[in-house]
Each structure stands twice: as structure tokens, then as C-alpha cells.
Tab-separated table of C-alpha atoms and ligand atoms in Angstrom:
chain	number	residue	atom	x	y	z
A	1	MET	CA	-21.359	15.948	11.353
A	2	LYS	CA	-20.414	13.010	9.165
A	3	THR	CA	-19.792	9.581	10.657
A	4	TYR	CA	-17.263	7.339	8.949
A	5	ARG	CA	-17.404	3.641	9.663
A	6	ILE	CA	-13.906	2.197	9.790
A	7	ALA	CA	-12.938	-1.477	10.064
A	8	THR	CA	-9.621	-2.051	11.824
A	9	ILE	CA	-7.839	-5.342	11.120
A	10	PRO	CA	-4.492	-5.413	12.958
A	11	GLY	CA	-3.689	-8.996	11.865
A	12	ASP	CA	-0.342	-10.321	13.085
A	13	GLY	CA	3.025	-9.263	14.483
A	14	ILE	CA	3.611	-5.509	14.626
A	15	GLY	CA	0.257	-5.017	12.886
A	16	LYS	CA	-1.151	-5.371	16.403
A	17	GLU	CA	0.980	-2.425	17.491
A	18	VAL	CA	0.734	-0.040	14.562
A	19	VAL	CA	-2.993	-0.341	13.797
A	20	PRO	CA	-4.066	0.708	17.322
A	21	ALA	CA	-1.564	3.572	16.940
A	22	GLY	CA	-3.238	4.554	13.670
A	23	GLN	CA	-6.637	4.429	15.355
A	24	GLN	CA	-5.292	6.713	18.121
A	25	VAL	CA	-4.297	9.248	15.467
A	26	LEU	CA	-7.748	9.129	13.882
A	27	GLU	CA	-9.328	9.555	17.316
A	28	ALA	CA	-7.111	12.567	18.066
A	29	LEU	CA	-8.167	14.013	14.742
A	30	ALA	CA	-11.872	13.464	15.457
A	31	ARG	CA	-11.493	15.214	18.825
A	32	SER	CA	-10.089	18.259	17.034
A	33	THR	CA	-12.877	18.776	14.503
A	34	GLN	CA	-16.627	19.284	14.239
A	35	ASN	CA	-16.598	18.005	10.665
A	36	PHE	CA	-16.634	14.241	11.225
A	37	GLU	CA	-16.364	11.396	13.673
A	38	PHE	CA	-15.344	7.765	13.366
A	39	GLN	CA	-17.118	4.592	14.330
A	40	PHE	CA	-14.523	1.832	14.613
A	41	GLU	CA	-15.142	-1.876	14.464
A	42	ASN	CA	-12.168	-4.113	15.199
A	43	PHE	CA	-11.723	-7.568	13.654
A	44	ASP	CA	-9.418	-10.084	15.371
A	45	TRP	CA	-8.639	-11.969	12.165
A	46	GLY	CA	-5.172	-13.360	11.565
A	47	ALA	CA	-2.915	-16.173	12.748
A	48	ASP	CA	-4.354	-16.334	16.303
A	49	TYR	CA	-7.812	-16.656	14.785
A	50	TYR	CA	-6.387	-19.360	12.495
A	51	ARG	CA	-5.042	-21.331	15.439
A	52	GLN	CA	-8.536	-21.290	16.988
A	53	HIS	CA	-10.728	-21.711	13.919
A	54	GLY	CA	-8.522	-23.153	11.173
A	55	VAL	CA	-9.117	-20.130	8.925
A	56	MET	CA	-7.603	-16.644	8.919
A	57	MET	CA	-11.021	-14.980	8.743
A	58	PRO	CA	-14.583	-16.326	8.803
A	59	ALA	CA	-16.161	-17.465	5.530
A	60	ASP	CA	-18.701	-14.619	5.680
A	61	GLY	CA	-16.062	-12.125	6.864
A	62	LEU	CA	-16.252	-9.980	3.753
A	63	ASP	CA	-19.915	-9.295	4.484
A	64	ALA	CA	-18.944	-7.755	7.833
A	65	ILE	CA	-16.679	-5.162	6.189
A	66	ARG	CA	-18.377	-4.656	2.835
A	67	ASP	CA	-20.405	-1.646	3.975
A	68	LYS	CA	-17.612	0.157	5.864
A	69	ASP	CA	-16.268	3.450	4.530
A	70	ALA	CA	-12.661	2.250	4.760
A	71	ILE	CA	-10.446	-0.437	6.249
A	72	LEU	CA	-7.220	0.062	8.207
A	73	PHE	CA	-5.092	-3.068	7.969
A	74	GLY	CA	-1.858	-4.135	9.710
A	75	SER	CA	-0.097	-7.245	8.463
A	76	ALA	CA	-0.702	-10.926	7.816
A	77	GLY	CA	2.159	-13.260	8.673
A	78	ASP	CA	3.134	-15.417	11.626
A	79	PRO	CA	6.327	-17.305	12.492
A	80	ASP	CA	4.357	-20.573	12.933
A	81	VAL	CA	1.913	-20.458	10.001
A	82	PRO	CA	3.104	-20.764	6.372
A	83	ASP	CA	3.135	-17.375	4.632
A	84	HIS	CA	0.993	-18.478	1.690
A	85	ILE	CA	-1.787	-19.422	4.110
A	86	THR	CA	-1.708	-16.155	6.051
A	87	LEU	CA	-1.413	-14.000	2.940
A	88	TRP	CA	-4.079	-15.733	0.849
A	89	GLY	CA	-6.358	-16.338	3.836
A	90	LEU	CA	-6.607	-12.713	4.825
A	91	ARG	CA	-5.004	-9.897	2.877
A	92	LEU	CA	-5.474	-11.259	-0.620
A	93	LYS	CA	-8.931	-12.543	0.278
A	94	ILE	CA	-9.954	-8.987	1.132
A	95	CYS	CA	-8.130	-7.288	-1.777
A	96	GLN	CA	-9.554	-9.693	-4.338
A	97	GLY	CA	-12.940	-10.130	-2.642
A	98	LEU	CA	-13.509	-6.376	-2.649
A	99	ASP	CA	-11.859	-5.978	-6.071
A	100	GLN	CA	-9.376	-3.387	-4.780
A	101	TYR	CA	-7.543	-3.559	-8.066
A	102	ALA	CA	-5.301	-0.523	-7.730
A	103	ASN	CA	-2.585	-0.658	-5.119
A	104	VAL	CA	-1.157	2.839	-4.734
A	105	ARG	CA	2.225	3.390	-3.097
A	106	PRO	CA	3.538	6.924	-2.696
A	107	THR	CA	7.215	7.308	-1.850
A	108	ARG	CA	9.179	10.383	-0.950
A	109	ILE	CA	11.951	11.279	1.446
A	110	LEU	CA	10.287	12.872	4.472
A	111	PRO	CA	11.980	15.780	6.283
A	112	GLY	CA	14.665	14.632	8.716
A	113	ILE	CA	15.052	11.207	7.106
A	114	ASP	CA	18.454	10.173	5.800
A	115	GLY	CA	18.034	8.102	2.649
A	116	PRO	CA	20.778	5.716	1.545
A	117	LEU	CA	21.337	7.454	-1.825
A	118	LYS	CA	24.268	9.806	-1.449
A	119	ARG	CA	23.646	11.994	-4.499
A	120	CYS	CA	19.848	12.088	-4.223
A	121	LYS	CA	18.317	15.336	-2.985
A	122	PRO	CA	14.992	14.833	-1.166
A	123	GLU	CA	13.093	16.543	-3.995
A	124	ASP	CA	14.598	14.093	-6.526
A	125	LEU	CA	12.597	11.222	-5.136
A	126	ASN	CA	8.852	11.755	-5.314
A	127	TRP	CA	7.158	8.736	-6.802
A	128	VAL	CA	3.820	6.971	-6.791
A	129	ILE	CA	3.929	3.325	-7.725
A	130	VAL	CA	0.665	1.860	-9.011
A	131	ARG	CA	0.571	-1.881	-8.532
A	132	GLU	CA	-1.937	-4.032	-10.404
A	133	ASN	CA	-3.605	-5.706	-7.443
A	134	SER	CA	-6.045	-8.275	-8.811
A	135	GLU	CA	-4.332	-10.564	-11.301
A	136	GLY	CA	-0.964	-11.127	-12.966
A	137	GLU	CA	1.556	-13.230	-11.090
A	138	TYR	CA	-0.720	-13.373	-8.022
A	139	SER	CA	-3.788	-14.688	-9.827
A	140	GLY	CA	-3.624	-17.772	-7.661
A	141	VAL	CA	-3.954	-20.013	-10.702
A	142	GLY	CA	-1.751	-23.057	-10.757
A	143	GLY	CA	-1.317	-26.430	-9.164
A	144	ARG	CA	0.991	-28.973	-7.689
A	145	VAL	CA	0.987	-32.667	-8.448
A	146	HIS	CA	2.967	-35.795	-7.532
A	147	GLN	CA	4.174	-34.221	-4.309
A	148	GLY	CA	7.397	-35.711	-3.029
A	149	HIS	CA	8.002	-37.834	-6.107
A	150	PRO	CA	10.810	-37.168	-8.568
A	151	ILE	CA	8.196	-36.268	-11.204
A	152	GLU	CA	6.677	-33.590	-8.936
A	153	ALA	CA	5.502	-30.555	-10.898
A	154	ALA	CA	4.155	-27.156	-9.867
A	155	THR	CA	2.916	-24.051	-11.673
A	156	ASP	CA	2.004	-20.493	-10.769
A	157	VAL	CA	0.304	-19.172	-13.866
A	158	SER	CA	0.391	-15.426	-14.399
A	159	ILE	CA	-2.810	-14.221	-15.998
A	160	LEU	CA	-3.393	-10.804	-17.483
A	161	THR	CA	-6.779	-9.903	-18.905
A	162	ARG	CA	-7.563	-7.069	-21.304
A	163	ALA	CA	-10.138	-5.709	-18.859
A	164	GLY	CA	-7.657	-5.919	-15.979
A	165	VAL	CA	-4.841	-4.197	-17.860
A	166	GLU	CA	-7.091	-1.505	-19.331
A	167	ARG	CA	-8.467	-0.507	-15.945
A	168	ILE	CA	-5.083	-0.322	-14.202
A	169	MET	CA	-3.530	1.623	-17.110
A	170	ARG	CA	-6.425	4.069	-17.135
A	171	PHE	CA	-6.071	4.504	-13.368
A	172	ALA	CA	-2.309	5.083	-13.659
A	173	PHE	CA	-2.579	7.569	-16.533
A	174	LYS	CA	-5.277	9.460	-14.641
A	175	LEU	CA	-3.122	9.575	-11.506
A	176	ALA	CA	-0.098	10.741	-13.507
A	177	GLN	CA	-2.279	13.426	-15.085
A	178	SER	CA	-3.284	14.697	-11.639
A	179	ARG	CA	0.334	15.177	-10.545
A	180	PRO	CA	2.359	18.279	-11.482
A	181	ARG	CA	4.848	16.520	-13.771
A	182	LYS	CA	2.239	14.458	-15.688
A	183	LEU	CA	4.841	11.747	-16.194
A	184	LEU	CA	4.212	7.992	-16.276
A	185	THR	CA	6.652	5.106	-16.593
A	186	VAL	CA	5.175	1.762	-17.635
A	187	ILE	CA	7.247	-1.124	-16.271
A	188	THR	CA	7.396	-4.194	-18.486
A	189	LYS	CA	9.300	-7.370	-19.250
A	190	SER	CA	8.024	-7.919	-22.757
A	191	ASN	CA	11.435	-8.927	-24.042
A	192	ALA	CA	11.326	-12.200	-22.111
A	193	GLN	CA	7.630	-12.671	-21.371
A	194	ARG	CA	6.346	-12.619	-24.892
A	195	HIS	CA	2.585	-13.037	-24.511
A	196	ALA	CA	0.911	-11.272	-21.619
A	197	MET	CA	3.544	-8.565	-21.243
A	198	VAL	CA	3.338	-7.765	-24.948
A	199	MET	CA	-0.416	-7.293	-24.520
A	200	TRP	CA	0.367	-5.116	-21.460
A	201	ASP	CA	2.573	-2.862	-23.636
A	202	GLU	CA	0.000	-2.668	-26.425
A	203	ILE	CA	-2.782	-1.693	-24.042
A	204	ALA	CA	-0.538	0.958	-22.438
A	205	LEU	CA	-0.108	2.514	-25.870
A	206	GLU	CA	-3.862	2.372	-26.544
A	207	ILE	CA	-4.804	3.965	-23.225
A	208	SER	CA	-2.099	6.642	-23.579
A	209	LYS	CA	-4.114	8.095	-26.472
A	210	GLU	CA	-6.861	9.035	-23.992
A	211	PHE	CA	-4.286	11.121	-22.086
A	212	PRO	CA	-2.419	13.218	-24.658
A	213	ASP	CA	-1.095	15.578	-21.971
A	214	VAL	CA	0.678	12.762	-20.070
A	215	LYS	CA	4.282	12.076	-21.060
A	216	TRP	CA	5.069	8.398	-20.725
A	217	ASP	CA	7.820	5.933	-21.329
A	218	LYS	CA	8.475	2.217	-20.984
A	219	GLU	CA	11.186	0.571	-18.924
A	220	LEU	CA	12.134	-3.071	-18.430
A	221	VAL	CA	11.704	-4.039	-14.802
A	222	ASP	CA	15.330	-5.033	-14.266
A	223	ALA	CA	16.631	-1.802	-15.779
A	224	SER	CA	14.134	0.161	-13.702
A	225	THR	CA	15.840	-0.904	-10.454
A	226	ALA	CA	19.059	0.722	-11.649
A	227	ARG	CA	17.152	3.799	-12.818
A	228	MET	CA	15.516	4.156	-9.393
A	229	VAL	CA	18.960	4.199	-7.790
A	230	ASN	CA	20.918	6.196	-10.393
A	231	ARG	CA	18.366	8.599	-11.870
A	232	PRO	CA	15.493	8.864	-9.362
A	233	ALA	CA	14.419	12.294	-10.593
A	234	THR	CA	13.495	10.872	-14.023
A	235	LEU	CA	10.591	8.959	-12.438
A	236	ASP	CA	7.250	10.210	-11.140
A	237	THR	CA	4.247	7.901	-11.528
A	238	ILE	CA	5.057	4.243	-12.175
A	239	VAL	CA	2.715	1.410	-13.160
A	240	ALA	CA	3.656	-2.264	-12.957
A	241	THR	CA	2.226	-5.737	-12.605
A	242	ASN	CA	1.482	-7.264	-9.223
A	243	LEU	CA	4.877	-8.950	-8.698
A	244	HIS	CA	7.037	-6.321	-10.371
A	245	ALA	CA	5.475	-3.513	-8.352
A	246	ASP	CA	5.671	-5.559	-5.161
A	247	ILE	CA	9.444	-5.749	-5.537
A	248	LEU	CA	9.975	-2.219	-6.842
A	249	SER	CA	7.980	-0.689	-4.008
A	250	ASP	CA	10.083	-2.340	-1.302
A	251	LEU	CA	13.137	-0.936	-3.079
A	252	ALA	CA	11.424	2.448	-3.239
A	253	ALA	CA	10.647	2.325	0.479
A	254	ALA	CA	14.253	1.485	1.336
A	255	LEU	CA	15.528	4.307	-0.896
A	256	ALA	CA	13.225	6.698	0.944
A	257	GLY	CA	14.756	5.724	4.273
A	258	SER	CA	12.877	2.747	5.741
A	259	LEU	CA	10.295	0.087	5.105
A	260	GLY	CA	8.679	1.346	8.318
A	261	ILE	CA	7.592	4.627	6.719
A	262	ALA	CA	5.963	3.512	3.493
A	263	PRO	CA	2.160	3.526	3.122
A	264	THR	CA	-0.212	1.972	0.666
A	265	GLY	CA	-3.845	1.989	-0.352
A	266	ASN	CA	-5.672	-0.947	-1.903
A	267	ILE	CA	-8.189	1.040	-3.857
A	268	ASP	CA	-11.454	0.250	-5.556
A	269	PRO	CA	-11.510	3.319	-7.829
A	270	GLU	CA	-15.183	2.725	-8.675
A	271	ARG	CA	-16.037	2.844	-4.946
A	272	ARG	CA	-18.276	-0.207	-5.114
A	273	TYR	CA	-16.507	-1.489	-1.998
A	274	PRO	CA	-14.428	-0.009	0.816
A	275	SER	CA	-10.751	0.533	0.094
A	276	MET	CA	-8.088	-0.763	2.451
A	277	PHE	CA	-5.086	1.172	3.760
A	278	GLU	CA	-1.994	-0.394	5.319
A	279	PRO	CA	1.704	0.108	5.865
A	280	ILE	CA	3.637	-1.800	3.209
A	281	HIS	CA	5.780	-3.627	5.761
A	282	GLY	CA	4.930	-7.047	7.165
A	283	SER	CA	4.744	-8.549	10.651
A	284	ALA	CA	8.434	-7.849	11.462
A	285	PHE	CA	8.967	-10.928	13.630
A	286	ASP	CA	12.345	-9.624	14.840
A	287	ILE	CA	10.822	-6.648	16.651
A	288	MET	CA	7.209	-7.635	17.340
A	289	GLY	CA	5.835	-7.126	20.839
A	290	LYS	CA	8.708	-4.848	21.820
A	291	GLY	CA	7.208	-1.432	21.147
A	292	LEU	CA	9.911	-0.708	18.547
A	293	ALA	CA	7.762	-0.663	15.410
A	294	ASN	CA	7.809	2.564	13.441
A	295	PRO	CA	4.145	3.643	13.173
A	296	VAL	CA	4.807	6.271	10.474
A	297	GLY	CA	3.914	3.906	7.610
A	298	THR	CA	0.528	3.398	9.236
A	299	PHE	CA	0.049	7.115	9.896
A	300	TRP	CA	0.823	7.928	6.264
A	301	SER	CA	-1.688	5.203	5.313
A	302	VAL	CA	-4.194	7.042	7.523
A	303	VAL	CA	-3.466	10.160	5.437
A	304	MET	CA	-4.305	8.187	2.280
A	305	LEU	CA	-7.475	6.878	3.950
A	306	LEU	CA	-8.579	10.439	4.773
A	307	GLU	CA	-7.842	11.601	1.219
A	308	HIS	CA	-9.915	8.716	-0.101
A	309	LEU	CA	-12.810	9.839	2.123
A	310	GLY	CA	-12.432	13.348	0.670
A	311	GLU	CA	-11.193	14.800	3.984
A	312	PHE	CA	-8.287	16.692	2.420
A	313	ASP	CA	-7.870	19.272	5.186
A	314	ALA	CA	-7.677	16.550	7.831
A	315	ALA	CA	-5.260	14.540	5.671
A	316	LYS	CA	-2.989	17.556	5.361
A	317	ARG	CA	-3.011	18.126	9.119
A	318	VAL	CA	-1.984	14.517	9.791
A	319	MET	CA	0.762	14.707	7.137
A	320	GLN	CA	2.098	17.924	8.691
A	321	ALA	CA	2.190	16.255	12.109
A	322	ILE	CA	4.050	13.261	10.623
A	323	GLU	CA	6.603	15.530	8.955
A	324	ALA	CA	7.133	17.512	12.164
A	325	VAL	CA	7.825	14.256	13.978
A	326	THR	CA	10.213	12.849	11.340
A	327	SER	CA	12.081	16.188	11.410
A	328	ASP	CA	12.865	15.572	15.081
A	329	LYS	CA	15.592	12.919	15.382
A	330	SER	CA	14.705	12.303	19.045
A	331	LEU	CA	11.425	10.899	17.713
A	332	HIS	CA	13.058	8.432	15.296
A	333	THR	CA	12.478	4.735	15.946
A	334	ARG	CA	15.287	2.188	15.746
A	335	ASP	CA	14.849	1.462	12.007
A	336	LEU	CA	15.792	5.131	11.444
A	337	GLY	CA	18.746	4.939	13.795
A	338	GLY	CA	16.881	6.429	16.771
A	339	ALA	CA	15.659	5.163	20.135
A	340	ALA	CA	12.026	6.324	20.231
A	341	THR	CA	9.232	3.825	20.875
A	342	THR	CA	5.999	3.310	18.939
A	343	ALA	CA	4.093	4.952	21.799
A	344	GLN	CA	6.339	8.026	21.925
A	345	VAL	CA	5.990	8.664	18.199
A	346	THR	CA	2.233	8.110	18.391
A	347	ASP	CA	1.793	10.454	21.349
A	348	ALA	CA	3.845	13.127	19.598
A	349	VAL	CA	1.755	12.936	16.414
A	350	CYS	CA	-1.504	12.999	18.406
A	351	ALA	CA	-0.333	15.992	20.469
A	352	LEU	CA	0.584	17.922	17.312
A	353	ILE	CA	-2.800	17.159	15.744
A	354	GLY	CA	-4.469	18.474	18.904
A	355	LYS	CA	-2.629	21.781	18.491
A	356	THR	CA	-3.670	22.426	14.900
A	357	VAL	CA	-7.004	23.861	13.880
A	358	ALA	CA	-9.505	22.169	11.635
A	359	HIS	CA	-10.993	24.280	8.871
A	360	ALA	CA	-14.746	24.220	8.510
A	361	ALA	CA	-15.985	21.600	6.064
B	1	NAD	P1	8.830	-7.271	7.193
B	1	NAD	O1	8.353	-6.038	6.535
B	1	NAD	O2	7.950	-7.832	8.235
B	1	NAD	O3	10.266	-6.999	7.850
B	1	NAD	C1	11.435	-6.717	7.088
B	1	NAD	C2	12.445	-5.942	7.969
B	1	NAD	O4	11.994	-4.585	8.113
B	1	NAD	C3	12.565	-6.490	9.385
B	1	NAD	O5	13.900	-6.376	9.811
B	1	NAD	C4	11.685	-5.585	10.200
B	1	NAD	O6	12.052	-5.465	11.547
B	1	NAD	C5	11.812	-4.261	9.473
B	1	NAD	N1	10.564	-3.484	9.601
B	1	NAD	C6	9.428	-3.684	8.907
B	1	NAD	N2	8.488	-2.815	9.316
B	1	NAD	C7	9.033	-2.075	10.283
B	1	NAD	C8	8.543	-1.010	11.100
B	1	NAD	N3	7.282	-0.540	10.993
B	1	NAD	N4	9.371	-0.471	12.024
B	1	NAD	C9	10.639	-0.907	12.141
B	1	NAD	N5	11.164	-1.902	11.395
B	1	NAD	C10	10.364	-2.487	10.480
B	1	NAD	O7	9.090	-8.338	6.049
B	1	NAD	P2	9.426	-9.898	6.147
B	1	NAD	O8	10.377	-10.134	7.277
B	1	NAD	O9	9.795	-10.307	4.783
B	1	NAD	O10	8.046	-10.603	6.479
B	1	NAD	C11	7.618	-10.982	7.780
B	1	NAD	C12	6.207	-11.533	7.687
B	1	NAD	O11	5.297	-10.532	7.267
B	1	NAD	C13	6.045	-12.695	6.695
B	1	NAD	O12	5.132	-13.611	7.249
B	1	NAD	C14	5.440	-12.032	5.482
B	1	NAD	O13	4.680	-12.916	4.688
B	1	NAD	C15	4.569	-10.989	6.126
B	1	NAD	N6	4.268	-9.833	5.251
B	1	NAD	C16	2.989	-9.398	5.204
B	1	NAD	C17	2.649	-8.290	4.464
B	1	NAD	C18	1.231	-7.809	4.453
B	1	NAD	O14	0.396	-8.363	5.124
B	1	NAD	N7	0.911	-6.784	3.721
B	1	NAD	C19	3.650	-7.585	3.768
B	1	NAD	C20	4.968	-8.047	3.835
B	1	NAD	C21	5.276	-9.168	4.592
B	2	MN	MN1	5.475	-6.825	-0.576
């Protein structure tokens, strides 16, 4: 029997509700199989830790998670701590520290979910957004001087490197190649941003030659929002810079029914470090502590975590349980127009997992 070592980092807000729910699902799964077990270690990093220690996570925190097999993360963000401190002090510190350069965000309309697009059939919307996760607009390079004076100035410098663009393009083309439609859309803004985004386009063209069986096209980021709404079926795999993909994937999640459903993986494709899986939503201050958070985004992230570990049978069983639960409107949380609680949805998914049979490894 294999043992997987999992770090859980609930963080803040509803992260503290959905990550334990995700752990419950993994525990239910482990009870139902002889193939593997999990060893969890929980880390209480986040805004409460910040209030006690002045930092979101300890300086040597990365060393405590570096040798895990995967990380399950909740959210960083607190009503009383500025967002740039919580985000940079925890989530970005882990993503960049462990060089999880590919952020992968699958989106589709799950059974039983009513998306907002009237003319969109569920099968029309089946996307994976690949977000460059290590540089670009979120490089963290910049500065602020003369604070409070009329001559105050501030910069956030977006940096793209050839190495960074090559590796994310190669990852995206490879992912597109592995999907049935072998279709990639490269999002750009090279009409207005005439240096780095032009290099981005050129490198896309270069890398495309390594993947002659992948059809690909280019779309300006602003036009791509309209295309997502009006012609969703023309998209499959999508690659974009850090900021562009951040925005497009929230739109994608909303078009698929709710921010509460969407999962993501922060992946180190070279597997030098553990990858980190999390729902794409944040701390959801308006509903935190009330048991109203939709845990499906976390459960789908658990599916991605299992796939990353190579446990495809287990991943499929969790996905089937999720889809059975979304098909049942009495198990919809408030974001989906229902009245179910986090605990009810979690119990239902765990019960379904307990009823299915694991195949031998
Ligand atoms: P948010 O995702 O927290 O909430 C946006 C809206 O969606 C809210 O109305 C919320 O109630 C709803 N929502 C989100 N997830 C839900 C779920 N699972 N179930 C039901 N409803 C859900 O985004 P925000 O309000 O812009 O940000 C709040 C805080 O979270 C900020 O501090 C922000 O910086 C942080 N944040 C963190 C991450 C992260 O750590 N990955 C991501 C996004 C936002
Ligand atoms: Mn975001």
C-alpha cells in the first residue's frame, strides 16, 4: 500500500471550511481502497498566524512542505489584513517558492448545474485554462516612492522571460495534444503591449512547430471574453499570462455556474516540488463561518490532486460522486440557488464514495 503525504493549508475565511471537507473526502476514499493511504499534516498559516507572528507563514515554512506529495490549499485573504500582504505572504510565496509555474483550471458545466448562458449546451463548454503562474504581471517587480506627496510614483513591472514563456507554451501545447480536440487558443495583447507580448506570440509560434498535430489560434484578451460568452464551443485549451488568465478563469467559472465549483492546480510539471491544489475562489467574507460554502470546487481540486498522483481510478470515483451530488438539486448550496450546507454536500459525496468499489492498482 502506498502512503501519500499531504499538506493541508486551509488559510483564511471559507478555506477553513472547505479544506477540512476536502480532507474528509480523501479519508473516505482511503477507507474504500487497499491501494493507498494518506498521511495529512495541517499547517495553520494565514491571517490568524499573521496576527500572532507578523508573517503569514514562517520563514522556513517551505522546508516543511517541500517533501510532501501534494498540497491542498484553501484561501488567503482576511477582512482586516491588506490583500497584497495575505496573497504575497502565503499563496504566492508557495507557488513561486516551489516554482509551480503552470496553473491549470478546468471548466465545464457539471450535470444539474444551470449556467447563465442561455444558448450554451453543457457540452459546448469544456475548457482548460493554463495560467502562467511564475512571472508576467505578478512578477512582484516594481516600487513606490514619495508616498503621500504629489510627485508620488508607483510601478508594477510585468516581466516575461524566454525560458518562462517557452515552458508554459510547451506545457499548454502538450495539454492540448492530450485532449480529444487538440485545440489551443493563445491569449495575447500584442497590439497594445508591444514588447513582452510580441515575444509571447513569437515563442508560441516557435513552440507550435513541436506539436504539428495541435490546431492553434491567437486571440486578443478583450475579444476572448466575448468569444467565451458568444462562441464557447470554439475554445478548448487556452493559455494566457498570469493576469489575463486570472481574469478569464473567473469569467469561465461564472459561465460554468458558480465560482464555488471551479478547481485549480498549481503544478510543477517537472515534479521537483509538490504541486498545490485549491478551489479558485477566495475567502468569501460574506458567507464565512456560516456553513454555506460550496465545497465542490475543493472536491474537484482533490480530483486534480489524485490525477497528479497517478491515482486515476480514485480520481474518477470522486468525480462521479461530485457529479451525482450536483445532479441532485436538494444538494445544491446557496450559490447554486439551493439550501444545502457544506456539511450536507460533504457527507453526501463521502457516502457515495463509500458505495463505489476501488479497482485493484
Ligand atoms: P471570493 O471568491 O472570496 O468571493 C466572491 C463571491 O463568490 C462572494 O460573494 C462569495 O460568497 C462567493 N463565493 C466564493 N466562493 C464560494 C463558495 N465556495 N461557495 C459559495 N459562494 C462562494 O472573492 P473576493 O470577494 O474577491 O475575495 C475575498 C478575499 O479572498 C480577498 O481577500 C481576496 O484577496 C481573497 N482571494 C484569495 C484567493 C486565493 O487565495 N487563491 C483567490 C481569490 C480571492
Ligand atoms: Mn483570481
